[in-house]
mmCIF file of N, CA, C and O in Angstrom:
data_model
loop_
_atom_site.group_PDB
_atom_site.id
_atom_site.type_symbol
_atom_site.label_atom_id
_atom_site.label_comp_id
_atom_site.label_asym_id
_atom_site.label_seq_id
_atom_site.Cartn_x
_atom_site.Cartn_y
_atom_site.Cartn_z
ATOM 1 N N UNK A 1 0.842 -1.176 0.000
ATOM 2 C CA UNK A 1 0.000 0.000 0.000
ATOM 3 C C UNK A 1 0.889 1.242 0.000
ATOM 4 O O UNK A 1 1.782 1.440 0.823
ATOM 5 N N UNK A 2 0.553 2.073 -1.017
ATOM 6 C CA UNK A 2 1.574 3.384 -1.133
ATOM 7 C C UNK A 2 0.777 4.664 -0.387
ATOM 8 O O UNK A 2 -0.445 4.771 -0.288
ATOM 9 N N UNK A 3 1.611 5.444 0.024
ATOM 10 C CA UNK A 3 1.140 6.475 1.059
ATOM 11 C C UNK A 3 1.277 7.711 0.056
ATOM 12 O O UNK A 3 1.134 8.757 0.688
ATOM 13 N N UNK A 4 1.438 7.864 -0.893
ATOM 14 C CA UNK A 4 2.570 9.127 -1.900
ATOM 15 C C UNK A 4 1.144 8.718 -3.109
ATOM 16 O O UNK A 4 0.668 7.647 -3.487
ATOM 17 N N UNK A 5 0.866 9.983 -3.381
ATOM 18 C CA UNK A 5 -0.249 10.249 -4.904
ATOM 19 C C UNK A 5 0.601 10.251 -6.040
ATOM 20 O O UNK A 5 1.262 11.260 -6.287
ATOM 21 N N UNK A 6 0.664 9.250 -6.757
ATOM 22 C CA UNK A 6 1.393 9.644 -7.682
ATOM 23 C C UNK A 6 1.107 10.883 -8.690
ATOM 24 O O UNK A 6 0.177 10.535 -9.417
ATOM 25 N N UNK A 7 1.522 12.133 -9.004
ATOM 26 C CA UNK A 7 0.981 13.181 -9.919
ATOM 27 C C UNK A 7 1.190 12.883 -11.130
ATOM 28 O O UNK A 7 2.088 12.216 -11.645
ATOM 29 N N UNK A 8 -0.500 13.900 -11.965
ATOM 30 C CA UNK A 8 -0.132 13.071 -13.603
ATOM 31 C C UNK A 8 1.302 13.867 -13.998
ATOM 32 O O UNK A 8 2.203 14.146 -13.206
ATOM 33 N N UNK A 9 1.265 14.135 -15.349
ATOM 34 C CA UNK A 9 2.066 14.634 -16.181
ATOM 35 C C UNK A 9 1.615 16.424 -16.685
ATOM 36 O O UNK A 9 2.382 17.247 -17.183
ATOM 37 N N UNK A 10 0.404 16.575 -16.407
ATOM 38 C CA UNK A 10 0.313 17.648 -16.216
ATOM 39 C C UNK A 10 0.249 18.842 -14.893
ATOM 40 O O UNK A 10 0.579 20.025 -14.808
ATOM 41 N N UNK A 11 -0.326 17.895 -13.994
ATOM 42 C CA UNK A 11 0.735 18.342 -12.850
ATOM 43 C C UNK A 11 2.091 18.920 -12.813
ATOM 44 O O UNK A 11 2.443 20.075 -12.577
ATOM 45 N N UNK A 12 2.518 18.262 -12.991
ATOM 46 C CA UNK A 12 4.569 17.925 -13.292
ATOM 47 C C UNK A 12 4.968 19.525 -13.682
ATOM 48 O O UNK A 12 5.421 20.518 -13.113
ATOM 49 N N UNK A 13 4.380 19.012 -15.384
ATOM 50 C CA UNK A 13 4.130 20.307 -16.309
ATOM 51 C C UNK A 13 4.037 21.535 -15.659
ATOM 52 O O UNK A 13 4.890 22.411 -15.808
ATOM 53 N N UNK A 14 2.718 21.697 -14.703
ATOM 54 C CA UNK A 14 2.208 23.088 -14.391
ATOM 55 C C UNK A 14 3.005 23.608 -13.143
ATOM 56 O O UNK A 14 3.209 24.733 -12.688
ATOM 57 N N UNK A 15 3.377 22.321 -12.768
ATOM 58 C CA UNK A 15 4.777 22.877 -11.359
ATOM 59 C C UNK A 15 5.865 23.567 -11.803
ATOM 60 O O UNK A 15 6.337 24.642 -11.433
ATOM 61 N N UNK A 16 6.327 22.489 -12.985
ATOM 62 C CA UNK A 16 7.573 23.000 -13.698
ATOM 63 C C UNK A 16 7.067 24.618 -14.539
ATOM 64 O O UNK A 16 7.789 25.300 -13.811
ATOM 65 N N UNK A 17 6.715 25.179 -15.035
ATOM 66 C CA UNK A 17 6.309 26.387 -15.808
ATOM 67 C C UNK A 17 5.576 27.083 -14.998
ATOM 68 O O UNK A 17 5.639 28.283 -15.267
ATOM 69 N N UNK A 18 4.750 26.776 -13.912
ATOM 70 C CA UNK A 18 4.174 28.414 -13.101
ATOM 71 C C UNK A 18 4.968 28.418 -11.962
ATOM 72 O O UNK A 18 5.728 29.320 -11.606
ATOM 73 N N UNK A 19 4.677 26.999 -11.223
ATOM 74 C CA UNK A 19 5.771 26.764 -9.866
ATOM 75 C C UNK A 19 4.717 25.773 -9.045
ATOM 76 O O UNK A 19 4.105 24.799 -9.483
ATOM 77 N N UNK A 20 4.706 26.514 -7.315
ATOM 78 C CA UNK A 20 4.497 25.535 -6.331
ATOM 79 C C UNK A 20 4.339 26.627 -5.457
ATOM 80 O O UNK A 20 5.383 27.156 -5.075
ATOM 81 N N UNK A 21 3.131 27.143 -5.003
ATOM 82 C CA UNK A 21 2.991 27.752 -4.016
ATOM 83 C C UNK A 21 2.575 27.129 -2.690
ATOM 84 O O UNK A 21 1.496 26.585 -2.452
ATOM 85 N N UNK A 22 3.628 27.300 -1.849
ATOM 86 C CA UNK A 22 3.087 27.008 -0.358
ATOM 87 C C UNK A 22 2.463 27.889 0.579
ATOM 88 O O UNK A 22 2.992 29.000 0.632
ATOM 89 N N UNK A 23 1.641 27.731 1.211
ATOM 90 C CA UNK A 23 0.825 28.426 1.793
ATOM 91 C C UNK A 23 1.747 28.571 3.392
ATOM 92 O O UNK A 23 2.303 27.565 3.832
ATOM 93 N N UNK A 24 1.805 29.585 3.972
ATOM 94 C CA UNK A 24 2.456 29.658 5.438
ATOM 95 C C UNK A 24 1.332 29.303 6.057
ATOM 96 O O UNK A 24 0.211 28.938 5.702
ATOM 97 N N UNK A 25 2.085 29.561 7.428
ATOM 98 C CA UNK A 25 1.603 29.070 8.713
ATOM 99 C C UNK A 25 0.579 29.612 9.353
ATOM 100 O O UNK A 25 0.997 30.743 9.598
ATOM 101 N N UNK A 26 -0.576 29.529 9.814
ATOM 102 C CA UNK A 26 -1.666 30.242 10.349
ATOM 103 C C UNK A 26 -1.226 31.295 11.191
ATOM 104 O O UNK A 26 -0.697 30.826 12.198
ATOM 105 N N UNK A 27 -1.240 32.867 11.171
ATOM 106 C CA UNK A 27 -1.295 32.940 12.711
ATOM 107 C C UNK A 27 -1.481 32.949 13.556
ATOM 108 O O UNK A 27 -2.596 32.427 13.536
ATOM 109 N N UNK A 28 -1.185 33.252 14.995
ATOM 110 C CA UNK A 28 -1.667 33.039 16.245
ATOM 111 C C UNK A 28 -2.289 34.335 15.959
ATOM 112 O O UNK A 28 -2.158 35.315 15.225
ATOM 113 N N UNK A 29 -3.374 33.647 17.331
ATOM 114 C CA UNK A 29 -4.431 35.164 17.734
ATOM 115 C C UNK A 29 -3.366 36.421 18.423
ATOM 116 O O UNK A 29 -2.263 36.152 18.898
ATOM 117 N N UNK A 30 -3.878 37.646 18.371
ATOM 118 C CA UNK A 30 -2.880 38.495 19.469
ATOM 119 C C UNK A 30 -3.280 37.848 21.251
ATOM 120 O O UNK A 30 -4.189 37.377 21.934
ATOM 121 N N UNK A 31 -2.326 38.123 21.274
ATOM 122 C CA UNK A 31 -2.774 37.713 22.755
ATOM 123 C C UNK A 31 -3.634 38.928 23.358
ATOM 124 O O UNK A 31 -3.891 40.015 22.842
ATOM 125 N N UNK A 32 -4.136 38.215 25.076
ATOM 126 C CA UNK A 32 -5.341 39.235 25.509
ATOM 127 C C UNK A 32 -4.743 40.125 26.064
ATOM 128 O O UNK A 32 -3.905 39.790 26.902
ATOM 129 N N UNK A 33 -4.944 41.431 25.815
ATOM 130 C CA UNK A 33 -4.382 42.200 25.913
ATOM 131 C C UNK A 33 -4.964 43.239 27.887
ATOM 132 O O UNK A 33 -4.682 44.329 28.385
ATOM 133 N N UNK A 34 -5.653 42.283 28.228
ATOM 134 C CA UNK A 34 -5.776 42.461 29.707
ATOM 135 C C UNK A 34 -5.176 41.597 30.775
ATOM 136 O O UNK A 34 -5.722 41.246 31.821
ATOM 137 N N UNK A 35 -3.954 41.304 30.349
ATOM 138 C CA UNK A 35 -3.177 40.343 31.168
ATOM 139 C C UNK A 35 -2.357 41.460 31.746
ATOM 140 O O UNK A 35 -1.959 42.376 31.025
ATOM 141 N N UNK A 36 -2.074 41.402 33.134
ATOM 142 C CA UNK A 36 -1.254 41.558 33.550
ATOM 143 C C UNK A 36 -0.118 41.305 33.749
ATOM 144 O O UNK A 36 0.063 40.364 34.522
ATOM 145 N N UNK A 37 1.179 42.018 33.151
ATOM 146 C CA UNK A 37 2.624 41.658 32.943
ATOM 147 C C UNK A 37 3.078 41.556 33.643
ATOM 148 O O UNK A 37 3.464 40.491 34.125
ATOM 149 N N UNK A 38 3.318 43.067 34.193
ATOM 150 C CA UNK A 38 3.924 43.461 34.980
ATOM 151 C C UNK A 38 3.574 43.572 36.703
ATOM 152 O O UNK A 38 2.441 43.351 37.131
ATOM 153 N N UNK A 39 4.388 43.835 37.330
ATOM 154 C CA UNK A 39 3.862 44.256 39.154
ATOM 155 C C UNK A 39 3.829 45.740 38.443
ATOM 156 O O UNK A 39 2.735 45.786 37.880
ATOM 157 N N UNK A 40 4.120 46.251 38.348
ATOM 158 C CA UNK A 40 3.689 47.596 37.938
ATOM 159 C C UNK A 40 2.112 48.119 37.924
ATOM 160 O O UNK A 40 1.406 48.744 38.716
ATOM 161 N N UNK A 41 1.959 47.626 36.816
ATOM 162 C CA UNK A 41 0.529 47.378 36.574
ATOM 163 C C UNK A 41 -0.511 46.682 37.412
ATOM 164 O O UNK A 41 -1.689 46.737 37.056
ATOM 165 N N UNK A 42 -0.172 46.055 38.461
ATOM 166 C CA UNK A 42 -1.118 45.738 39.162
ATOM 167 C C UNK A 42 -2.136 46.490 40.231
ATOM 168 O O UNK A 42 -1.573 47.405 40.832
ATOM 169 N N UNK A 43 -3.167 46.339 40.494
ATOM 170 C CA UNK A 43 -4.037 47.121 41.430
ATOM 171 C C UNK A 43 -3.292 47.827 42.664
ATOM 172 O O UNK A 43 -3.039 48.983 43.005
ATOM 173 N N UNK A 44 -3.058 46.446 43.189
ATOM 174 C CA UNK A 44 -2.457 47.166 44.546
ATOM 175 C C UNK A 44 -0.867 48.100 44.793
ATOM 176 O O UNK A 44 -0.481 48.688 45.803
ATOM 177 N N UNK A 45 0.090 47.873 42.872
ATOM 178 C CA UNK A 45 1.328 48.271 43.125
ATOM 179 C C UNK A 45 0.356 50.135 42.865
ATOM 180 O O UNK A 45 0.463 51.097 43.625
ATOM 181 N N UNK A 46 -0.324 50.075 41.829
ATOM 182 C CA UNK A 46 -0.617 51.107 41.575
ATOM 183 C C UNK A 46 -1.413 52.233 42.534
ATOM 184 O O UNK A 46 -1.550 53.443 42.354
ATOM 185 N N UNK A 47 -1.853 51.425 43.550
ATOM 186 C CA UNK A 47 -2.874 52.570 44.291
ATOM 187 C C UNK A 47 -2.060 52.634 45.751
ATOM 188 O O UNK A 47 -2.277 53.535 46.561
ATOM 189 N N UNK A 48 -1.218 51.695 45.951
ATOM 190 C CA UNK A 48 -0.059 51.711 46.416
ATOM 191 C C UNK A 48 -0.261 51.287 48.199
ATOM 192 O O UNK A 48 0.155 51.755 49.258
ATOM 193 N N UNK A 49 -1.270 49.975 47.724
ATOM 194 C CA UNK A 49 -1.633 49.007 48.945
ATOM 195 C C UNK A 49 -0.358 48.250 49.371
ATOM 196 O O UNK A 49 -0.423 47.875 50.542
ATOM 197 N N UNK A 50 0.679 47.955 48.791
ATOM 198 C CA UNK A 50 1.177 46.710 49.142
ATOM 199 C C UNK A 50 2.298 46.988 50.458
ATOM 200 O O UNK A 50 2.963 46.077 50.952
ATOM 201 N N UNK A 51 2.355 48.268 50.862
ATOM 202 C CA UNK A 51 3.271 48.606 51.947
ATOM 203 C C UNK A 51 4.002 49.848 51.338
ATOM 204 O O UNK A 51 3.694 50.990 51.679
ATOM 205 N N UNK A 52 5.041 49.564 50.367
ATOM 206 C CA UNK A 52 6.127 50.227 49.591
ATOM 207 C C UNK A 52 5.871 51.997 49.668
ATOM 208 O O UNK A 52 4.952 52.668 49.198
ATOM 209 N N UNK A 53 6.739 52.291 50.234
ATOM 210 C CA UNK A 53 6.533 53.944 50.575
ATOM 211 C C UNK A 53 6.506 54.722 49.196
ATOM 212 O O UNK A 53 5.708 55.579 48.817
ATOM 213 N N UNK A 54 7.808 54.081 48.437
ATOM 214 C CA UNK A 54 7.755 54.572 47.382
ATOM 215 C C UNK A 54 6.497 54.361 46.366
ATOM 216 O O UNK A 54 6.237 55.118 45.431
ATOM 217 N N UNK A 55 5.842 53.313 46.684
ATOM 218 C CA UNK A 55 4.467 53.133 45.423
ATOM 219 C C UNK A 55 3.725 54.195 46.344
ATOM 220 O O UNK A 55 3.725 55.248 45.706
ATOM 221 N N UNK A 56 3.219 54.340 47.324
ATOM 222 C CA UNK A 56 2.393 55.008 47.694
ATOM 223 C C UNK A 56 2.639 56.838 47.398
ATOM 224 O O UNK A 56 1.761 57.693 47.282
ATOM 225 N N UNK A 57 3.740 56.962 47.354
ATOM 226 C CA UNK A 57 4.233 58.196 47.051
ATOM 227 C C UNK A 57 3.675 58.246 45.622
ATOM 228 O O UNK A 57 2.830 59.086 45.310
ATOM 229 N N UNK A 58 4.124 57.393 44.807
ATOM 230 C CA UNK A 58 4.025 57.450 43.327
ATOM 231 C C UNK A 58 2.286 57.027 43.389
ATOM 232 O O UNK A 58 1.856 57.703 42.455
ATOM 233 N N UNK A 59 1.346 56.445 43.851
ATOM 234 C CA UNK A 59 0.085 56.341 43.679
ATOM 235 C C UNK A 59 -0.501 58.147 44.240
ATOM 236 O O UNK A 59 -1.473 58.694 43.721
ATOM 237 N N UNK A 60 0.104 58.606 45.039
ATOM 238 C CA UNK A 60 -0.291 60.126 45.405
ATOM 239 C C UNK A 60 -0.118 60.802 44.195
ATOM 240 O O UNK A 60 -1.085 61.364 43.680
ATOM 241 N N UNK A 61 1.268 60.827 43.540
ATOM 242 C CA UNK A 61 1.296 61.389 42.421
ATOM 243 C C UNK A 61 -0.127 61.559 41.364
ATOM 244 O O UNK A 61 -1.010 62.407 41.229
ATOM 245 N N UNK A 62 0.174 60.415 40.808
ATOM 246 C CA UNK A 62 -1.086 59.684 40.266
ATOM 247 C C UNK A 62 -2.494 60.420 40.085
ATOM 248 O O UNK A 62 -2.972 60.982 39.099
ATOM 249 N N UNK A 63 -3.077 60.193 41.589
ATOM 250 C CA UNK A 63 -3.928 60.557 41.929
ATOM 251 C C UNK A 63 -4.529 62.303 41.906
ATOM 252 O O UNK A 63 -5.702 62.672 41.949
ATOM 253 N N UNK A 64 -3.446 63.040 41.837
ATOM 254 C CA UNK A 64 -3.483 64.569 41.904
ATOM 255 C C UNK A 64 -3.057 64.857 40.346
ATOM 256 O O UNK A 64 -3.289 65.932 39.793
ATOM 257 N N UNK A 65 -2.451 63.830 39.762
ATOM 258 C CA UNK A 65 -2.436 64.253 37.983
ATOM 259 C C UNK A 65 -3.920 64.005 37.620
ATOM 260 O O UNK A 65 -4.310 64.926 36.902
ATOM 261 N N UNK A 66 -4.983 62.998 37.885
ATOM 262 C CA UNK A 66 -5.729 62.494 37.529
ATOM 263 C C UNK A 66 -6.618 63.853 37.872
ATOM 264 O O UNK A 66 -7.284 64.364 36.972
ATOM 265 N N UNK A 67 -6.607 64.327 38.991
ATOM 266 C CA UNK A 67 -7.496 65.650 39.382
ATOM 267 C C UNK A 67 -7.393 66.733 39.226
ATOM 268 O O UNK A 67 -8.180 67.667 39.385
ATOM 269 N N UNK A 68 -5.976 66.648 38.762
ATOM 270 C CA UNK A 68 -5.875 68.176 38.320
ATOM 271 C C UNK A 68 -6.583 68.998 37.598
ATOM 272 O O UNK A 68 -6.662 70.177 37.943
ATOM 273 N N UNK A 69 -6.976 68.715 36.907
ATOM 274 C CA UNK A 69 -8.183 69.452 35.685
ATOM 275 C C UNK A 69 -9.338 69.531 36.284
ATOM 276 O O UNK A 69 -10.079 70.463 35.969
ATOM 277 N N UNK A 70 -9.784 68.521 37.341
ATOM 278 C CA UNK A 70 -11.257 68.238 37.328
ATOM 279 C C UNK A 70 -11.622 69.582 38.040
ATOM 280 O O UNK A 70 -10.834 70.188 38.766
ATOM 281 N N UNK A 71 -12.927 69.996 37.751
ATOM 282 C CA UNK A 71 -13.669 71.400 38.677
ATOM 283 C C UNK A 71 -14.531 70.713 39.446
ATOM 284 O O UNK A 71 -15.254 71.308 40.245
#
């Protein structure tokens, strides 16, 4: 039992004179773009629960850029 198609002669032909296009590889989806990467980005580095003087300093920041405009 053979596993291989044998191709006719016009096959052959139309490989040899146009070619052989291969098709690539599917791509992947983008990934979800609500993943969290970083500690940065997380809730508590950002509002500056986790202890760290310095996040909390930098969540104050934050917080007074965010209000600045508001009336």
């Amino acid at each position: 039992m053979s596993l291989h198609r044998k191709a006719s002669d016009d096959e052959i032909t139309q490989a040899m004179t146009v070619g052989i296009t291969f098709k690539g590889a599917k791509l992947k989806k983008a990934p979800d773009t609500k993943k969290v990467k970083t500690k940065a980005k997380k809730k508590s580095y950002i509002t500056g629960l986790h202890g760290s003087g310095a996040a909390k300093m930098k969540a104050d920041i934050r917080r007074r850029r965010a209000n600045r405009h508001k009336a």
